[in-house]
Coordinates of C-alpha atoms and ligand atoms in Angstrom, one line a residue:
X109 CA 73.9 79.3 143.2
X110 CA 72.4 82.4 141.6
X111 CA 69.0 82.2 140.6
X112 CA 68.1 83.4 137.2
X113 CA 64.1 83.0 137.7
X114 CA 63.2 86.3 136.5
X115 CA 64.4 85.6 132.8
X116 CA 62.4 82.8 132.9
X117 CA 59.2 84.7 133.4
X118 CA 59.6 87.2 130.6
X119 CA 60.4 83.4 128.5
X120 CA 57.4 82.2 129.3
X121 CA 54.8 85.6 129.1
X122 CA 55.4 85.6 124.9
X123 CA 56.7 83.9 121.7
X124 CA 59.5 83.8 120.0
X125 CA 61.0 82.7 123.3
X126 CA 64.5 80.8 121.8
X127 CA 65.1 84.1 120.2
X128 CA 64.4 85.9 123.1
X129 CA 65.4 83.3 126.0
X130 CA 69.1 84.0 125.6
X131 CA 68.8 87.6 125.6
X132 CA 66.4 88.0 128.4
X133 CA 68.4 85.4 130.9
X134 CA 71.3 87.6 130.4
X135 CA 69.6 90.7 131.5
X136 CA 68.5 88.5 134.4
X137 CA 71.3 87.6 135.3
X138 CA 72.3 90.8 135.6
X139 CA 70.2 92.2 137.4
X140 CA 69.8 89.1 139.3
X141 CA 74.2 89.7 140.6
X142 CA 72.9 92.9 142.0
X143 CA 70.1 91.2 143.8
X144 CA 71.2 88.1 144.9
X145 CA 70.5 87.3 148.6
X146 CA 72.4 84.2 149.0
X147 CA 70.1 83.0 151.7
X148 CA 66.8 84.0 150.4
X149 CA 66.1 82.9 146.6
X150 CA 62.8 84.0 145.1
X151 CA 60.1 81.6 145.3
X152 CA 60.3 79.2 141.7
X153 CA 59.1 80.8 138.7
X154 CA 56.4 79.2 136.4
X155 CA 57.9 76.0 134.7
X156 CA 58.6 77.2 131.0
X157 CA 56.7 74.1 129.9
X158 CA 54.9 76.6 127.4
X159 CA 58.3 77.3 125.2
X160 CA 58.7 73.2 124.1
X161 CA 55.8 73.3 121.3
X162 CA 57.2 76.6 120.0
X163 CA 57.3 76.2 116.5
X164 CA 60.6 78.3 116.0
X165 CA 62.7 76.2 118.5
X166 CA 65.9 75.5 116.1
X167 CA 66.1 72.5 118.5
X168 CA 63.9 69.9 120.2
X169 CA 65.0 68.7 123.9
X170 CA 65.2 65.1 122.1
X171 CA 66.9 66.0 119.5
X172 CA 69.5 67.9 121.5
X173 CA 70.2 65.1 123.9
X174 CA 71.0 62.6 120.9
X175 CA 73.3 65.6 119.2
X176 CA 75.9 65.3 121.3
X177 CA 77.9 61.4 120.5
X178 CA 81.0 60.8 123.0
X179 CA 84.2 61.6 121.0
X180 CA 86.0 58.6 121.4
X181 CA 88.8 59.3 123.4
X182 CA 92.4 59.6 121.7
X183 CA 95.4 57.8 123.0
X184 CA 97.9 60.2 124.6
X185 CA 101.3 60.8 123.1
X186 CA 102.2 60.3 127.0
X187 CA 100.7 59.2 130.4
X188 CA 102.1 59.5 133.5
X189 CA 101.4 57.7 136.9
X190 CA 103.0 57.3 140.3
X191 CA 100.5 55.2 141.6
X192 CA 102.8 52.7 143.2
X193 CA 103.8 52.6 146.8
X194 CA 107.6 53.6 146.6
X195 CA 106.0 56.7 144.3
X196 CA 108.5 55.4 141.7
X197 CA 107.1 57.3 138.5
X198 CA 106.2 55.3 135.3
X199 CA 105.8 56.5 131.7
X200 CA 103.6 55.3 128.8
X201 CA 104.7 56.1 125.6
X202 CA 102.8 56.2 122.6
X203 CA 101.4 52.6 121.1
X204 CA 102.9 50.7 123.9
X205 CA 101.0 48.9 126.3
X206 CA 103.3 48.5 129.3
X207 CA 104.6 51.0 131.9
X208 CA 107.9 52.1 131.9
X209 CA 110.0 53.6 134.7
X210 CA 112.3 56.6 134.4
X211 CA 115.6 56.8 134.4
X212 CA 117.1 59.7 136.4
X213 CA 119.4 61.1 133.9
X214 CA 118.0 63.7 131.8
X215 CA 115.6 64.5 134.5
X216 CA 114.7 68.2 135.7
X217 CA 112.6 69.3 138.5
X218 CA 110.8 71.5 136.3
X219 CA 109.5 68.5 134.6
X220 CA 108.3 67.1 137.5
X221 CA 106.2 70.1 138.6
X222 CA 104.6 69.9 135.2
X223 CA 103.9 66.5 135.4
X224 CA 102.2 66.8 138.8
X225 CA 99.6 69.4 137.1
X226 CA 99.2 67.2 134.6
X227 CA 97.8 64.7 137.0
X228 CA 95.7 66.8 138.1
X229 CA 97.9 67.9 141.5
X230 CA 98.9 71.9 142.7
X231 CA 102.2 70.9 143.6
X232 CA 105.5 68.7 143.5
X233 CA 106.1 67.8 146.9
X234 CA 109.6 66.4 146.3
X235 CA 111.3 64.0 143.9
X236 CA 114.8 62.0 144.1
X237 CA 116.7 59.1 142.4
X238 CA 116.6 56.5 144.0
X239 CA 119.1 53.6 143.5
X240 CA 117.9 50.6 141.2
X241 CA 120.1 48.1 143.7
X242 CA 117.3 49.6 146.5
X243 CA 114.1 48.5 145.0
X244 CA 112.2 45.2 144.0
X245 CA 112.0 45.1 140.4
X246 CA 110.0 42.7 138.0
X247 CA 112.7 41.2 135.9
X248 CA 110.8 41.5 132.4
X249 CA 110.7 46.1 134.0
X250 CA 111.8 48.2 131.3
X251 CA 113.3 51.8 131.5
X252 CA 112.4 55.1 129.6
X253 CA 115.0 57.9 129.4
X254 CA 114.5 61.2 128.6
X255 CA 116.7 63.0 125.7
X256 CA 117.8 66.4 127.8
X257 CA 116.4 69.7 126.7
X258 CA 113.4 68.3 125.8
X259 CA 109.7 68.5 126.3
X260 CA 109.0 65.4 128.3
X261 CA 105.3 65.2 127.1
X262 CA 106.3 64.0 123.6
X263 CA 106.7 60.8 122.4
X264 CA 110.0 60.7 120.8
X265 CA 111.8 62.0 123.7
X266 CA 111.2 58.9 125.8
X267 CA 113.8 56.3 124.1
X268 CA 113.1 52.8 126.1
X269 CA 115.8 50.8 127.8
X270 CA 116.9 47.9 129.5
X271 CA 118.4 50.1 132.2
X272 CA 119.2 53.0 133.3
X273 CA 123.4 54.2 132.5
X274 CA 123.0 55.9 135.8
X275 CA 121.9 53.2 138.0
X276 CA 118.7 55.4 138.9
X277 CA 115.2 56.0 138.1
X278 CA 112.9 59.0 139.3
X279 CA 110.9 58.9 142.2
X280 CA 108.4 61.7 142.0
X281 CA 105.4 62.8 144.9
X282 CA 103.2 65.3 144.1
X283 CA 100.7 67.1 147.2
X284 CA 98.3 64.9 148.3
X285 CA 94.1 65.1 147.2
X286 CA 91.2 63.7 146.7
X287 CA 90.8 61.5 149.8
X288 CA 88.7 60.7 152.2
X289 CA 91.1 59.2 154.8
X290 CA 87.7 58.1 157.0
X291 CA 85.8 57.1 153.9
X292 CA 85.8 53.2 155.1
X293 CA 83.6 54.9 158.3
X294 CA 81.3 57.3 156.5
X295 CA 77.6 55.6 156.0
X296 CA 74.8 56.6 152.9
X297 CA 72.7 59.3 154.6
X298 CA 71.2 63.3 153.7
X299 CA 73.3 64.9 156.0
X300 CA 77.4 64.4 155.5
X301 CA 79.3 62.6 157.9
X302 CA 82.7 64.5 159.5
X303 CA 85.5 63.5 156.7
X304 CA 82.8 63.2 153.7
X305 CA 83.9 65.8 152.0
X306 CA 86.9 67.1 153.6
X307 CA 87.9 69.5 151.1
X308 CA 84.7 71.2 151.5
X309 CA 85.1 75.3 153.2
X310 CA 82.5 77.4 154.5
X311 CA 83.3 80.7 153.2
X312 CA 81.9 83.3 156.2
X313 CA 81.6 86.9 156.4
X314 CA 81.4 87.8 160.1
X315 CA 79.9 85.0 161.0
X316 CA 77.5 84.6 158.3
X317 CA 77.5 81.6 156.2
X318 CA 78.2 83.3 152.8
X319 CA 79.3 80.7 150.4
X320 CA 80.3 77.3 149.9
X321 CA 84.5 76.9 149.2
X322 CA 86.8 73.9 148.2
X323 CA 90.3 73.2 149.6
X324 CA 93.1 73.2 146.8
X325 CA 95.8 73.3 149.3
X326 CA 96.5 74.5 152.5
X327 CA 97.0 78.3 151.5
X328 CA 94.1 77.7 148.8
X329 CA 90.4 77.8 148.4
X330 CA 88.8 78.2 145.4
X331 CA 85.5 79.4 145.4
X332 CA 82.9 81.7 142.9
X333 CA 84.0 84.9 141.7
X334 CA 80.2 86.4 141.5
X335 CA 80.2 85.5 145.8
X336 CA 83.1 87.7 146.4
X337 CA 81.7 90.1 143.9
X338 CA 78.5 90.9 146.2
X339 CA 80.3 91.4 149.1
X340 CA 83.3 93.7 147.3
X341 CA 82.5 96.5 149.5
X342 CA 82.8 93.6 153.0
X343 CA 86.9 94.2 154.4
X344 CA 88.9 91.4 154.0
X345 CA 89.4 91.3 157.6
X346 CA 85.9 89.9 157.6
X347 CA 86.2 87.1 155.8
X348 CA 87.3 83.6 157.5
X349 CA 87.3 80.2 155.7
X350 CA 86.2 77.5 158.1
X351 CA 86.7 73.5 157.3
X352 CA 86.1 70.5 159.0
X353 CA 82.9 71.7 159.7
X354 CA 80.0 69.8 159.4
X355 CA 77.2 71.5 161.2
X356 CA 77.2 75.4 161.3
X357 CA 76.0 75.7 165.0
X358 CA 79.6 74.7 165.8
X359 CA 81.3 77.5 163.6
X360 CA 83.1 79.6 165.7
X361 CA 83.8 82.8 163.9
X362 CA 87.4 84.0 165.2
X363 CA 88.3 80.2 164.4
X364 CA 88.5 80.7 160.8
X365 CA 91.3 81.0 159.0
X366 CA 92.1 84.7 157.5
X367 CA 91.9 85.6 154.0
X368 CA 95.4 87.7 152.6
X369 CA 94.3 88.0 149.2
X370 CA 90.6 87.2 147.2
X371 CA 91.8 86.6 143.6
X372 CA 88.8 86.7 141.3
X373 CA 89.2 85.8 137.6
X374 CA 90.0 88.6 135.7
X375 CA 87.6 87.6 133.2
X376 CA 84.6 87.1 135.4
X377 CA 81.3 89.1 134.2
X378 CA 78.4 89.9 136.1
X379 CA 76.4 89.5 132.9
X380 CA 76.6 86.3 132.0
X381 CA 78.9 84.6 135.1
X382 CA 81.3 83.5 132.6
X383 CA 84.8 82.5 134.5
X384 CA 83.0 82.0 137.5
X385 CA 85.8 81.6 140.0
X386 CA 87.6 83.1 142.4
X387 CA 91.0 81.9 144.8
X388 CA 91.2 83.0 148.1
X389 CA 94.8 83.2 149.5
X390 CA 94.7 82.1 153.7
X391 CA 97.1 84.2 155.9
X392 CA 97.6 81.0 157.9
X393 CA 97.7 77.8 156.2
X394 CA 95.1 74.8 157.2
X395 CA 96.0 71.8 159.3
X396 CA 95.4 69.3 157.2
X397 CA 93.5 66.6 159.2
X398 CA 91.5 63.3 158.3
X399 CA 88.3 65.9 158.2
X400 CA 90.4 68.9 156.1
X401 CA 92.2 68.3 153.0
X402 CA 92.6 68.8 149.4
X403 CA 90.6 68.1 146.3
X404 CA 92.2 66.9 143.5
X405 CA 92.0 69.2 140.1
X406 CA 91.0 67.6 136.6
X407 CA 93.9 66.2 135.3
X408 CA 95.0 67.4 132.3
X409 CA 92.9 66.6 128.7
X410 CA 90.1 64.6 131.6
X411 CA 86.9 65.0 130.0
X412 CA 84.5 63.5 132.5
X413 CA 81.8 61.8 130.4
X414 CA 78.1 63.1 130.3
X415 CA 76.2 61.0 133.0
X416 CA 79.5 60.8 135.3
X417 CA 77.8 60.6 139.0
X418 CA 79.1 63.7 140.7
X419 CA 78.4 65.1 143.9
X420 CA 77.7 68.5 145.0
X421 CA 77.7 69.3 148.7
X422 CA 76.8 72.2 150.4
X423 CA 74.6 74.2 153.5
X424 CA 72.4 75.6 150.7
X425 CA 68.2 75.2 150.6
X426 CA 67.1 72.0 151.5
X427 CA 63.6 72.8 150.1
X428 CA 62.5 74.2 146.9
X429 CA 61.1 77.3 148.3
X430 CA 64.4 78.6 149.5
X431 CA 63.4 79.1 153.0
X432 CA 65.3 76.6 155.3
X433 CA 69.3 76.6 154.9
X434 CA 70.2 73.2 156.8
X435 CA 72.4 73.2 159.5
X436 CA 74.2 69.8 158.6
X437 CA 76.2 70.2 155.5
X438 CA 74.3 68.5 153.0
X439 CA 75.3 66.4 149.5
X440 CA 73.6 64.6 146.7
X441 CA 74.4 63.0 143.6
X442 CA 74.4 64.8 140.4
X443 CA 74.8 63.0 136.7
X444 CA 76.7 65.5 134.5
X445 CA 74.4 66.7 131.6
X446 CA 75.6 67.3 128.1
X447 CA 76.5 71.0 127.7
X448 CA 74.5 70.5 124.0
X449 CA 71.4 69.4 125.7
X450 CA 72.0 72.0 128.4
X451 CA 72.8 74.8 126.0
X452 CA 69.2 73.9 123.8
X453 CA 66.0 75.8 123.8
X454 CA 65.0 73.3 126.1
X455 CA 67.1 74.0 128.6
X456 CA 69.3 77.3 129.0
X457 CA 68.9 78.5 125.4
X458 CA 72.0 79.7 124.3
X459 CA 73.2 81.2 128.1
X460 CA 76.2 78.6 128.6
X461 CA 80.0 79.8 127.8
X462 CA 82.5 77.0 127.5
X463 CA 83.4 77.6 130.9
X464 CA 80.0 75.9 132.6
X465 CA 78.7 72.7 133.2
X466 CA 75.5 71.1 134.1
X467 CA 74.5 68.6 136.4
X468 CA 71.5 67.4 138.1
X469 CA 67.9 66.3 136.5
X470 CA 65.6 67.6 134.0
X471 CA 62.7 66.6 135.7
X472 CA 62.8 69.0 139.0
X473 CA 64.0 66.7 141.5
X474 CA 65.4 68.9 143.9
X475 CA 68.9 67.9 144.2
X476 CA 70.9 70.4 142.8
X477 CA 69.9 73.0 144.8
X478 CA 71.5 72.0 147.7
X479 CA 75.0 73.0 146.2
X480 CA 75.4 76.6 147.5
X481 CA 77.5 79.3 145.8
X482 CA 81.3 78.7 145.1
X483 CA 81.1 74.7 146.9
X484 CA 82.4 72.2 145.1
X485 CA 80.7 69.3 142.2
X486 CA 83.3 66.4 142.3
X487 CA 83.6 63.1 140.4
X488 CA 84.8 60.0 141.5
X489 CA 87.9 59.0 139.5
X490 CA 89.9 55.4 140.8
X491 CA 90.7 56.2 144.1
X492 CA 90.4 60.1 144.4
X493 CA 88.0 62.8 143.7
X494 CA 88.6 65.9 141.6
X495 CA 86.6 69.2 141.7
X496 CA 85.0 69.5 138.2
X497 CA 83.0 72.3 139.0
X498 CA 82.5 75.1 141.1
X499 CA 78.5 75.8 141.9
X500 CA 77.9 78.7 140.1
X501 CA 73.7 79.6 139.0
X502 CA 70.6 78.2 138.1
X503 CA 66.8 78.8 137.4
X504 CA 65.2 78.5 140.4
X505 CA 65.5 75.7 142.2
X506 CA 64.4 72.1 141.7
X507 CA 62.2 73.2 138.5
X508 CA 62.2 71.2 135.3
X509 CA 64.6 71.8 133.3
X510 CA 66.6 73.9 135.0
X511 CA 69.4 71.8 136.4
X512 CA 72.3 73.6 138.1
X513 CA 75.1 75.1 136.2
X514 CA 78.6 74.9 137.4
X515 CA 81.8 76.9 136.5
X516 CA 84.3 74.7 134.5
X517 CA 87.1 73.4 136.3
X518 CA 89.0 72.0 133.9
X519 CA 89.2 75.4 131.9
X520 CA 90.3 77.3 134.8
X521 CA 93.4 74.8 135.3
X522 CA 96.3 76.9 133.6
X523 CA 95.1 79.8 135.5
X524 CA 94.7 78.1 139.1
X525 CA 98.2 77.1 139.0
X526 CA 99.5 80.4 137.7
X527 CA 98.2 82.4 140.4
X528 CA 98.6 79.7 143.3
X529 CA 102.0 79.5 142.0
X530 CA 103.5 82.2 144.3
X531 CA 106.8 83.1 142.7
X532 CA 105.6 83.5 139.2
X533 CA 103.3 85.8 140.2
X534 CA 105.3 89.1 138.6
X535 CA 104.7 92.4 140.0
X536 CA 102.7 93.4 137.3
X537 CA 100.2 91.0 137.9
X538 CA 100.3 91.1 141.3
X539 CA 99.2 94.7 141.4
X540 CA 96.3 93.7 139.2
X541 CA 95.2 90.7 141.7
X542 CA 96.4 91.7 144.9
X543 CA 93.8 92.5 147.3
X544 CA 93.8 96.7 148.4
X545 CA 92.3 96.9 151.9
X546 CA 89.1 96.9 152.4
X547 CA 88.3 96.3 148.7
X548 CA 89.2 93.5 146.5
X549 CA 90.0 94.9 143.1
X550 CA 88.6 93.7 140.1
X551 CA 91.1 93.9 137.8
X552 CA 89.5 94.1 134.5
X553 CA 86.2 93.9 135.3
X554 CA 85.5 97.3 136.5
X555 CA 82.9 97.9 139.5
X556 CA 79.5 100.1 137.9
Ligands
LIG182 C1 123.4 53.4 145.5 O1 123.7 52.3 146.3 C2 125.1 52.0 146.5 C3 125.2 50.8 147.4 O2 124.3 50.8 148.4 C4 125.7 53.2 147.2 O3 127.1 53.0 147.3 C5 125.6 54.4 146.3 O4 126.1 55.6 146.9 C6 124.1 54.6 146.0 N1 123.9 55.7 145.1 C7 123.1 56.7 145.4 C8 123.1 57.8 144.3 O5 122.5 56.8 146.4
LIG183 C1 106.2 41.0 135.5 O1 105.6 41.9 134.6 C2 104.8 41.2 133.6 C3 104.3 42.2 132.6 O2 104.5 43.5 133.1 C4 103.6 40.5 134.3 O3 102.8 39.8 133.4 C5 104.2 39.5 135.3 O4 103.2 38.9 136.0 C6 105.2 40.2 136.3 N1 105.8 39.2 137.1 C7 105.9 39.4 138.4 C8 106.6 38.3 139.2 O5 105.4 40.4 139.0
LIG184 C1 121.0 48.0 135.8 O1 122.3 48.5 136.1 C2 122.7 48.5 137.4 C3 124.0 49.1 137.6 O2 124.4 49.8 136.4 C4 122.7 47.0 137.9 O3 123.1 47.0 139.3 C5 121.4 46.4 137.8 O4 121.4 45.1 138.1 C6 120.9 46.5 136.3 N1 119.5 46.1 136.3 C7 119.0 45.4 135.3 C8 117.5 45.1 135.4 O5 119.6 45.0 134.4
LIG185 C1 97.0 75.2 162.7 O1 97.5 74.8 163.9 C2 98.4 75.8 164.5 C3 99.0 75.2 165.7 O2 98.1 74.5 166.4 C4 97.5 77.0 164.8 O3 98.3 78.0 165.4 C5 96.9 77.5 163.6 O4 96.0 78.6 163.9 C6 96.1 76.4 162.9 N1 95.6 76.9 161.6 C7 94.3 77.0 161.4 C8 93.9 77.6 160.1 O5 93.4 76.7 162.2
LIG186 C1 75.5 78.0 123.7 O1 74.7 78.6 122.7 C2 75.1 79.9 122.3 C3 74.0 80.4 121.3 O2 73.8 79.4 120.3 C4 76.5 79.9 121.7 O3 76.9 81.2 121.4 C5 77.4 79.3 122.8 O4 78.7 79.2 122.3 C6 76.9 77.9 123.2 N1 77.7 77.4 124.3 C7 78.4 76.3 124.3 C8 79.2 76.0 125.5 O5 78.5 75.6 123.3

C-alpha cells in the first residue's frame, strides 16, 4: 500500500482543509509514487482529528455514513449457474422462480465463454451435450432453449420447454477458483496456514519481497500497476512470482516462476493511482496444487454490500510504525466501507475514483495495513472467494480514519479478460502492452 501521509500533514497545518485536502493528497500522492519504499513507510502522521469541527466541511462523517442507502438490488433479465455436480448448466429467466436447463440446440461456444465471465470465471474449460437418456432428472425439470443468433443474456431468447427436440441439454465447466481445497484443516490464527489463501503470489525482484500478487490462472497474476511502476527500470528477467508460500525464509529465488510480459493498465496514473492494476503474464504456467490456485473474479453486476467481511492478506507491516515486515504471510478481516463515507471530508476528501474501494476501520485499528502492495482483498461468496480488490494506498497505517483503499476489481473485469484473452490480443495492442526488454512500456502513461 502507498502511503499518502504527507498530504495529510499539510491537511492538518491550516483551514480550509476539504477545499484543500483533495488537492494536497493528490500532490502527495505524487510525490509519494516517486518515493515509495515498499518496506520502509514513514512513521504515521498526526491524526487529522483537527479538520472534523471545520466549519466549511460540505459533509459531516455522520452524515456521510447515513448518505449512502443500499440500492435494492434488481432482478436479472438472466442468471446463470452450474453449480450442480454433472456441471449441467441451468438458466433463470426473468419472473420465474425455478431453474431451467438448456437445451443444446441453438447453443454456441461463444456463449459459453461469456457466460463463464459472467460468473465471475477467466475461462471455459470445456462444454458438451450430453444425452437427456444419461442423466437423473426430476420429473416436474423443465427446459430453456435458446432462439439462434441471439444474445443469450436476454430474456426473450430463452423460450421454456418440456424438452429438448434434440434430446440434449448443455453441460458447461468453466476454470476452477476461489477454493480452499484444505480449508476443512486451516484453524483461526495471525499468521496463515499453507492453503489459506492459495491464490495469494509473492511478487519478488531478485529476491526481494516486492509486492503482494493474486493468482487468476495459471499464466496469470494480477497485481498493482503503481508496484511495477517503481521498479520500471528492474529487467524483466528479475522478476519471479512465487506461490504456495507461506513464510518467506523458504522463498527460493530461482524457484519462481518467470514473468514474459508485465501488462499495466493503460490508464494507470501516478497522480492519483486511479486503475491501479497490473497483469503479469508467467513464461511457465503454475502447478496448481491444494496450496496454489485461482481466485475467482466478481461476477458480473456483483455489488458486494458495504460491511461485506473481506480479507486482505499479505507479508506487509505487522506494526504501525512500519518497521517489522512478518515473515509468516499474514491476514485479517476487513468490513468494506461505503465509497460515500470514504470519499467525505472525513475520510479521503474527494481522492477516490470509481475504480477504489475501502475497507478496514475508522478507528485505527491496525488491520489494514497488513495488506501489502498489489495482494489481494477477497469476500466470501457461497462456496468460493472472489478478489474484489487489489491493495492499492492509504494514509499511514493503522490511523483513524484512514482505512486502506483498494483498486476496484469489478471495474477492471472487461479489461482482465481482454488482455488474458491471448488471441484477441491484436497486434496493435500488443505492441502497446507487450513488455520491451528490460523495460516495461507504459503505454499511455508516459515515464517523466
Ligand atoms: C444418446 O444416447 C443414445 C443411447 O445410449 C445413443 O445411441 C446416442 O448416440 C447418444 N447421443 C449422443 C449425442 O451422444
Ligand atoms: C422436483 O422439483 C421440485 C421443484 O423444482 C421440488 O419441489 C421437488 O422436491 C423435486 N422432487 C424431487 C424428487 O427431487
Ligand atoms: C425428452 O425427449 C427424449 C427424446 O426426445 C426422451 O427420451 C425423454 O424421455 C424426454 N424427456 C422428458 C422429460 O419428457
Ligand atoms: C511445474 O511443474 C513442472 C514439472 O514438474 C516444472 O517443470 C515447472 O517448472 C513447474 N512450474 C512452476 C511454475 O514451478
Ligand atoms: C469523490 O469526490 C470527488 C470530489 O467531490 C469526486 O470528484 C469523485 O467523483 C468522488 N468519487 C467517487 C467514487 O464518488
Amino acid at each position: 500500500m502507498i502511503d499518502v501521509s504527507q498530504a495529510g500533514r499539510w491537511c492538518s497545518a491550516r483551514r480550509g482543509c476539504a477545499v484543500l485536502g483533495a488537492l494536497g493528497l493528490l500532490a502527495g500522492v505524487g510525490v509519494g509514487s516517486w518515493l515509495i519504499v515498499l518496506y520502509l513507510w514513514p512513521a504515521a502522521s498526526q491524526p487529522i482529528s483537527g479538520t472534523l469541527q471545520d466549519k466549511e466541511m460540505p459533509l459531516g462523517c455522520s452524515e456521510a455514513s447515513n448518505e449512502e442507502a443500499p440500492l435494492p438490488a434488481l432482478p436479472r433479465p438472466v442468471s446463470f449457474r452450474t453449480d450442480r455436480e454433472d456441471f449441467l448448466l441451468e438458466v433463470r429467466v426473468g419472473a420465474r422462480s425455478d431453474w431451467l436447463l438448456v437445451c443444446h440446440e441453438g447453443w454456441s461456444p461463444a456463449l459459453g465463454v461469456r457466460i463463464c465471465r459472467s460468473l465471475g470465471h477467466l475461462r471455459l474449460t470445456y462444454y458438451k451435450g450430453v444425452n437427456l437418456t444419461d442423466i437423473k432428472l426430476n420429473s416436474s425439470q423443465e427446459f430453456a432453449q435458446l432462439s439462434p443468433r441471439l444474445g443469450g443474456f436476454l430474456e426473450d431468447v430463452w423460450q421454456p420447454r418440456n424438452n429438448c427436440t434434440s434430446g440434449r441439454v448443455v453441460s458447461l465447466k468453466c476454470s476452477e477458483c476461489g477454493a480452499r481445497p484444505l480449508a476443512s484443516r486451516i484453524v483461526g490464527g495471525q499468521a496463515a496456514a499453507p492453503g489459506r489463501w492459495p491464490w495469494h503470489a509473492s511478487v519478488t525482484l531478485g529476491s526481494r519481497h516486492t509486492c503482494g500478487g493474486s493468482v487468476l490462472a495459471p499464466h496469470w497474476v494480477v497485481t498493482a500497476a503503481h508496484c511495477m511502476y517503481s521498479f520500471r527500470l528492474s529487467r524483466l528477467s528479475s522478476w519471479r512470482v512465487h506461490t504456495g508460500l507461506v513464510s518467506h525464509s523458504a522463498l527460493r529465488p530461482h524457484q519462481g516462476a518467470m514473468v514474459e510480459r508485465i501488462i499495466p493498465h493503460p490508464f494507470y496514473s501516478t497522480q492519483n493511482h486511479d486503475y491501479d492494476v497490473a497483469l503479469l503474464r508467467l513464461r511457465t504456467p503454475l502447478n496448481f496444487s491444494d496450496t496454489v490456485g485461482a481466485v475467482c473474479l466478481p461476477a458480473e453486476e456483483q455489488r458486494f454490500p458495504r460491511g461485506s467481511q473481506c480479507w486482505v492478506s499479505g507479508w506487509g507491516h505487522t506494526d504501525p510504525s512500519h518497521t517489522h515486515s512478518s515473515d509468516m504471510l499474514q491476514d485479517a478481516v476487513v468490513p468494506l466501507l461505503s465509497t460515500q463515507l470514504c470519499n467525505s471530508s472525513c475520510v479521503y476528501s474527494g481522492a477516490l475514483t470509481h475504480r477504489m474501494l475501502c475497507a478496514g476501520y475508522l478507528d485505527g485499528r491496525a488491520d489494514a495495513c497488513q495488506g501489502d502492495s498489489g495482494g489481494p482483498l477477497v469476500c466470501p461468496d457461497g462456496g468460493i472467494w472472489r478478489l474484489v480488490g487489489v491493495v492499492s494506498w492509504g494514509r499511514g497505517c493503522a490511523e483513524p480514519n484512514h482505512p486502506g483503499v483498494y483498486a476496484k476489481v469489478a471495474e477492471f473485469l472487461d479489461w482482465i479478460h481482454d488482455t488474458t484473452q491471448d488471441s484477441l490480443l491484436s497486434p496493435v495492442f500488443s505492441s502497446i502492452l507487450t513488455v520491451h526488454q528490460p523495460h516495461v512500456s507504459w503505454g499511455l502513461q508516459q515515464v517523466h
